[in-house]
JSON list of C-alpha atoms and ligand atoms in Angstrom, two decimals:
[
{"chain": "A", "resi": 491, "resn": "UNK", "atom": "CA", "xyz": [-1.21, -4.70, -51.70]},
{"chain": "A", "resi": 492, "resn": "UNK", "atom": "CA", "xyz": [0.10, -1.40, -52.87]},
{"chain": "A", "resi": 493, "resn": "UNK", "atom": "CA", "xyz": [3.46, -0.02, -51.42]},
{"chain": "A", "resi": 494, "resn": "UNK", "atom": "CA", "xyz": [1.25, 2.95, -49.88]},
{"chain": "A", "resi": 495, "resn": "UNK", "atom": "CA", "xyz": [-0.74, 0.52, -48.23]},
{"chain": "A", "resi": 496, "resn": "UNK", "atom": "CA", "xyz": [2.10, -1.48, -46.95]},
{"chain": "A", "resi": 497, "resn": "UNK", "atom": "CA", "xyz": [3.72, 1.59, -45.47]},
{"chain": "A", "resi": 498, "resn": "UNK", "atom": "CA", "xyz": [0.48, 2.46, -43.85]},
{"chain": "A", "resi": 499, "resn": "UNK", "atom": "CA", "xyz": [0.52, -1.01, -42.25]},
{"chain": "A", "resi": 500, "resn": "UNK", "atom": "CA", "xyz": [4.03, -0.90, -41.18]},
{"chain": "A", "resi": 501, "resn": "UNK", "atom": "CA", "xyz": [3.13, 2.54, -39.38]},
{"chain": "A", "resi": 502, "resn": "UNK", "atom": "CA", "xyz": [0.41, 1.28, -37.63]},
{"chain": "A", "resi": 503, "resn": "UNK", "atom": "CA", "xyz": [2.25, -1.84, -36.43]},
{"chain": "A", "resi": 504, "resn": "UNK", "atom": "CA", "xyz": [5.01, 0.30, -34.93]},
{"chain": "A", "resi": 505, "resn": "UNK", "atom": "CA", "xyz": [2.71, 2.74, -33.43]},
{"chain": "A", "resi": 506, "resn": "UNK", "atom": "CA", "xyz": [0.85, -0.24, -31.73]},
{"chain": "A", "resi": 507, "resn": "UNK", "atom": "CA", "xyz": [4.23, -2.10, -30.81]},
{"chain": "A", "resi": 508, "resn": "UNK", "atom": "CA", "xyz": [5.22, 1.29, -29.09]},
{"chain": "A", "resi": 509, "resn": "UNK", "atom": "CA", "xyz": [2.01, 1.70, -27.14]},
{"chain": "A", "resi": 510, "resn": "UNK", "atom": "CA", "xyz": [2.33, -1.98, -26.07]},
{"chain": "A", "resi": 511, "resn": "UNK", "atom": "CA", "xyz": [6.06, -1.74, -25.08]},
{"chain": "A", "resi": 512, "resn": "UNK", "atom": "CA", "xyz": [5.23, 1.64, -23.21]},
{"chain": "A", "resi": 513, "resn": "UNK", "atom": "CA", "xyz": [2.66, -0.33, -21.29]},
{"chain": "A", "resi": 514, "resn": "UNK", "atom": "CA", "xyz": [4.98, -2.91, -19.91]},
{"chain": "A", "resi": 515, "resn": "UNK", "atom": "CA", "xyz": [6.79, -0.68, -17.64]},
{"chain": "A", "resi": 516, "resn": "UNK", "atom": "CA", "xyz": [3.71, 0.70, -15.92]},
{"chain": "A", "resi": 517, "resn": "UNK", "atom": "CA", "xyz": [2.15, -2.74, -15.52]},
{"chain": "A", "resi": 518, "resn": "UNK", "atom": "CA", "xyz": [5.30, -4.02, -13.98]},
{"chain": "A", "resi": 519, "resn": "UNK", "atom": "CA", "xyz": [5.32, -1.23, -11.62]},
{"chain": "A", "resi": 520, "resn": "UNK", "atom": "CA", "xyz": [2.08, -1.83, -10.56]},
{"chain": "A", "resi": 521, "resn": "UNK", "atom": "CA", "xyz": [2.62, -5.68, -9.86]},
{"chain": "A", "resi": 522, "resn": "UNK", "atom": "CA", "xyz": [5.71, -4.51, -8.15]},
{"chain": "A", "resi": 523, "resn": "UNK", "atom": "CA", "xyz": [4.12, -2.22, -5.95]},
{"chain": "A", "resi": 524, "resn": "UNK", "atom": "CA", "xyz": [1.68, -4.70, -4.59]},
{"chain": "A", "resi": 525, "resn": "UNK", "atom": "CA", "xyz": [4.24, -7.24, -4.16]},
{"chain": "A", "resi": 526, "resn": "UNK", "atom": "CA", "xyz": [6.16, -4.65, -2.17]},
{"chain": "A", "resi": 527, "resn": "UNK", "atom": "CA", "xyz": [3.51, -3.74, 0.12]},
{"chain": "A", "resi": 528, "resn": "UNK", "atom": "CA", "xyz": [3.03, -7.44, 1.12]},
{"chain": "A", "resi": 529, "resn": "UNK", "atom": "CA", "xyz": [6.53, -7.85, 1.63]},
{"chain": "A", "resi": 530, "resn": "UNK", "atom": "CA", "xyz": [6.97, -4.85, 4.18]},
{"chain": "A", "resi": 531, "resn": "UNK", "atom": "CA", "xyz": [8.28, -5.96, 7.57]},
{"chain": "A", "resi": 532, "resn": "UNK", "atom": "CA", "xyz": [6.04, -5.76, 10.53]},
{"chain": "A", "resi": 533, "resn": "UNK", "atom": "CA", "xyz": [6.48, -2.85, 12.93]},
{"chain": "A", "resi": 534, "resn": "UNK", "atom": "CA", "xyz": [7.73, -4.28, 16.17]},
{"chain": "A", "resi": 535, "resn": "UNK", "atom": "CA", "xyz": [6.43, -2.77, 19.37]},
{"chain": "A", "resi": 536, "resn": "UNK", "atom": "CA", "xyz": [10.21, -2.50, 20.46]},
{"chain": "A", "resi": 537, "resn": "UNK", "atom": "CA", "xyz": [10.97, 0.07, 17.49]},
{"chain": "A", "resi": 538, "resn": "UNK", "atom": "CA", "xyz": [12.12, 3.26, 18.83]},
{"chain": "A", "resi": 539, "resn": "UNK", "atom": "CA", "xyz": [9.46, 5.01, 16.57]},
{"chain": "A", "resi": 540, "resn": "UNK", "atom": "CA", "xyz": [6.64, 2.56, 17.72]},
{"chain": "A", "resi": 541, "resn": "UNK", "atom": "CA", "xyz": [7.57, 3.30, 21.24]},
{"chain": "A", "resi": 542, "resn": "UNK", "atom": "CA", "xyz": [7.46, 7.00, 20.84]},
{"chain": "A", "resi": 543, "resn": "UNK", "atom": "CA", "xyz": [3.98, 6.64, 19.47]},
{"chain": "A", "resi": 544, "resn": "UNK", "atom": "CA", "xyz": [2.98, 4.16, 22.03]},
{"chain": "A", "resi": 545, "resn": "UNK", "atom": "CA", "xyz": [2.17, 1.65, 19.25]},
{"chain": "A", "resi": 546, "resn": "UNK", "atom": "CA", "xyz": [0.93, -1.83, 20.26]},
{"chain": "A", "resi": 547, "resn": "UNK", "atom": "CA", "xyz": [-0.10, -5.04, 18.20]},
{"chain": "A", "resi": 548, "resn": "UNK", "atom": "CA", "xyz": [-3.12, -5.36, 20.36]},
{"chain": "A", "resi": 549, "resn": "UNK", "atom": "CA", "xyz": [-5.18, -2.25, 20.69]},
{"chain": "A", "resi": 550, "resn": "UNK", "atom": "CA", "xyz": [-7.10, -4.05, 23.74]},
{"chain": "A", "resi": 551, "resn": "UNK", "atom": "CA", "xyz": [-3.99, -3.89, 25.62]},
{"chain": "A", "resi": 552, "resn": "UNK", "atom": "CA", "xyz": [-3.15, -0.05, 25.09]},
{"chain": "A", "resi": 553, "resn": "UNK", "atom": "CA", "xyz": [-3.33, 2.05, 28.32]},
{"chain": "A", "resi": 554, "resn": "UNK", "atom": "CA", "xyz": [-5.50, 4.91, 28.98]},
{"chain": "A", "resi": 555, "resn": "UNK", "atom": "CA", "xyz": [-6.12, 7.33, 26.14]},
{"chain": "A", "resi": 556, "resn": "UNK", "atom": "CA", "xyz": [-7.54, 5.07, 23.73]},
{"chain": "A", "resi": 557, "resn": "UNK", "atom": "CA", "xyz": [-11.33, 5.08, 22.49]},
{"chain": "A", "resi": 558, "resn": "UNK", "atom": "CA", "xyz": [-12.95, 1.68, 22.35]},
{"chain": "A", "resi": 559, "resn": "UNK", "atom": "CA", "xyz": [-13.38, 1.70, 18.61]},
{"chain": "A", "resi": 560, "resn": "UNK", "atom": "CA", "xyz": [-9.96, 2.91, 17.98]},
{"chain": "A", "resi": 561, "resn": "UNK", "atom": "CA", "xyz": [-7.80, 0.12, 16.00]},
{"chain": "A", "resi": 562, "resn": "UNK", "atom": "CA", "xyz": [-5.61, 0.52, 13.30]},
{"chain": "A", "resi": 563, "resn": "UNK", "atom": "CA", "xyz": [-8.53, -0.94, 10.74]},
{"chain": "A", "resi": 564, "resn": "UNK", "atom": "CA", "xyz": [-10.61, 1.97, 12.09]},
{"chain": "A", "resi": 565, "resn": "UNK", "atom": "CA", "xyz": [-8.00, 4.63, 11.42]},
{"chain": "A", "resi": 566, "resn": "UNK", "atom": "CA", "xyz": [-7.82, 7.07, 8.55]},
{"chain": "A", "resi": 567, "resn": "UNK", "atom": "CA", "xyz": [-4.10, 6.52, 8.12]},
{"chain": "A", "resi": 568, "resn": "UNK", "atom": "CA", "xyz": [-4.44, 2.66, 7.66]},
{"chain": "A", "resi": 569, "resn": "UNK", "atom": "CA", "xyz": [-4.45, 0.95, 4.08]},
{"chain": "A", "resi": 570, "resn": "UNK", "atom": "CA", "xyz": [-5.23, -2.87, 4.52]},
{"chain": "A", "resi": 571, "resn": "UNK", "atom": "CA", "xyz": [-2.56, -5.16, 2.61]},
{"chain": "A", "resi": 572, "resn": "UNK", "atom": "CA", "xyz": [-3.53, -8.70, 1.23]},
{"chain": "A", "resi": 573, "resn": "UNK", "atom": "CA", "xyz": [-6.01, -10.08, 3.48]},
{"chain": "A", "resi": 574, "resn": "UNK", "atom": "CA", "xyz": [-6.54, -6.95, 5.52]},
{"chain": "A", "resi": 575, "resn": "UNK", "atom": "CA", "xyz": [-5.22, -8.64, 8.92]},
{"chain": "A", "resi": 576, "resn": "UNK", "atom": "CA", "xyz": [-2.23, -6.25, 8.30]},
{"chain": "A", "resi": 577, "resn": "UNK", "atom": "CA", "xyz": [-1.54, -2.83, 6.16]},
{"chain": "A", "resi": 578, "resn": "UNK", "atom": "CA", "xyz": [0.52, 0.15, 5.80]},
{"chain": "A", "resi": 579, "resn": "UNK", "atom": "CA", "xyz": [0.27, 3.16, 7.93]},
{"chain": "A", "resi": 580, "resn": "UNK", "atom": "CA", "xyz": [1.25, 6.66, 7.10]},
{"chain": "A", "resi": 581, "resn": "UNK", "atom": "CA", "xyz": [2.95, 7.25, 10.33]},
{"chain": "A", "resi": 582, "resn": "UNK", "atom": "CA", "xyz": [5.35, 4.33, 9.68]},
{"chain": "A", "resi": 583, "resn": "UNK", "atom": "CA", "xyz": [6.55, 4.28, 6.28]},
{"chain": "A", "resi": 584, "resn": "UNK", "atom": "CA", "xyz": [8.27, 1.24, 5.18]},
{"chain": "A", "resi": 585, "resn": "UNK", "atom": "CA", "xyz": [6.56, -1.15, 7.75]},
{"chain": "A", "resi": 586, "resn": "UNK", "atom": "CA", "xyz": [3.15, -2.83, 8.18]},
{"chain": "A", "resi": 587, "resn": "UNK", "atom": "CA", "xyz": [0.96, -2.67, 11.21]},
{"chain": "A", "resi": 588, "resn": "UNK", "atom": "CA", "xyz": [-1.49, -5.13, 12.49]},
{"chain": "A", "resi": 589, "resn": "UNK", "atom": "CA", "xyz": [-5.13, -4.47, 11.83]},
{"chain": "A", "resi": 590, "resn": "UNK", "atom": "CA", "xyz": [-5.99, -4.61, 15.64]},
{"chain": "A", "resi": 591, "resn": "UNK", "atom": "CA", "xyz": [-3.24, -2.46, 16.53]},
{"chain": "A", "resi": 592, "resn": "UNK", "atom": "CA", "xyz": [-3.30, 1.02, 17.69]},
{"chain": "A", "resi": 593, "resn": "UNK", "atom": "CA", "xyz": [-1.23, 3.95, 18.46]},
{"chain": "A", "resi": 594, "resn": "UNK", "atom": "CA", "xyz": [-1.58, 7.63, 19.77]},
{"chain": "A", "resi": 595, "resn": "UNK", "atom": "CA", "xyz": [-1.98, 9.04, 16.00]},
{"chain": "A", "resi": 596, "resn": "UNK", "atom": "CA", "xyz": [-5.22, 7.23, 15.53]},
{"chain": "A", "resi": 597, "resn": "UNK", "atom": "CA", "xyz": [-7.44, 9.15, 13.44]},
{"chain": "A", "resi": 598, "resn": "UNK", "atom": "CA", "xyz": [-11.16, 8.20, 12.77]},
{"chain": "A", "resi": 599, "resn": "UNK", "atom": "CA", "xyz": [-11.49, 6.86, 9.32]},
{"chain": "A", "resi": 600, "resn": "UNK", "atom": "CA", "xyz": [-13.89, 9.14, 7.38]},
{"chain": "A", "resi": 601, "resn": "UNK", "atom": "CA", "xyz": [-17.15, 7.66, 6.22]},
{"chain": "B", "resi": 1647, "resn": "LIG", "atom": "FE1", "xyz": [-2.45, 2.32, 13.31]},
{"chain": "B", "resi": 1647, "resn": "LIG", "atom": "FE2", "xyz": [-3.49, 4.72, 12.82]},
{"chain": "B", "resi": 1647, "resn": "LIG", "atom": "FE3", "xyz": [-1.61, 4.46, 14.46]},
{"chain": "B", "resi": 1647, "resn": "LIG", "atom": "FE4", "xyz": [-0.91, 3.72, 12.04]},
{"chain": "B", "resi": 1647, "resn": "LIG", "atom": "S1", "xyz": [-1.66, 5.75, 12.86]},
{"chain": "B", "resi": 1647, "resn": "LIG", "atom": "S2", "xyz": [-0.26, 2.72, 13.77]},
{"chain": "B", "resi": 1647, "resn": "LIG", "atom": "S3", "xyz": [-2.70, 2.94, 11.27]},
{"chain": "B", "resi": 1647, "resn": "LIG", "atom": "S4", "xyz": [-3.64, 3.78, 14.86]}
]
């Protein structure tokens, strides 16, 4: 193999290595984000913010003002996590809500 050919191989190896190394943090971040959502604490009905929004873990026990089809899992602001029995909610960042929960910010899911 000529020295020119060796130099091209070395450059190609370095480029591929750089691409591979650059991908590691991105993959790691994706894995961490999923794990992070799974590990968020559940929103408690006793939380001050939950009470302000009349959040309940069981929508069927909500008082007047709730539509029959209104649950967290039918809400535009809900993103299921794991098996979908819980999820994140844009109203309560850093917490998970019950998929059968409800609060006054419920917004019909599009589609
Ligand atoms: Fe549930 Fe939607 Fe209220 Fe969030 S905004 S707690 S997803 S009903």
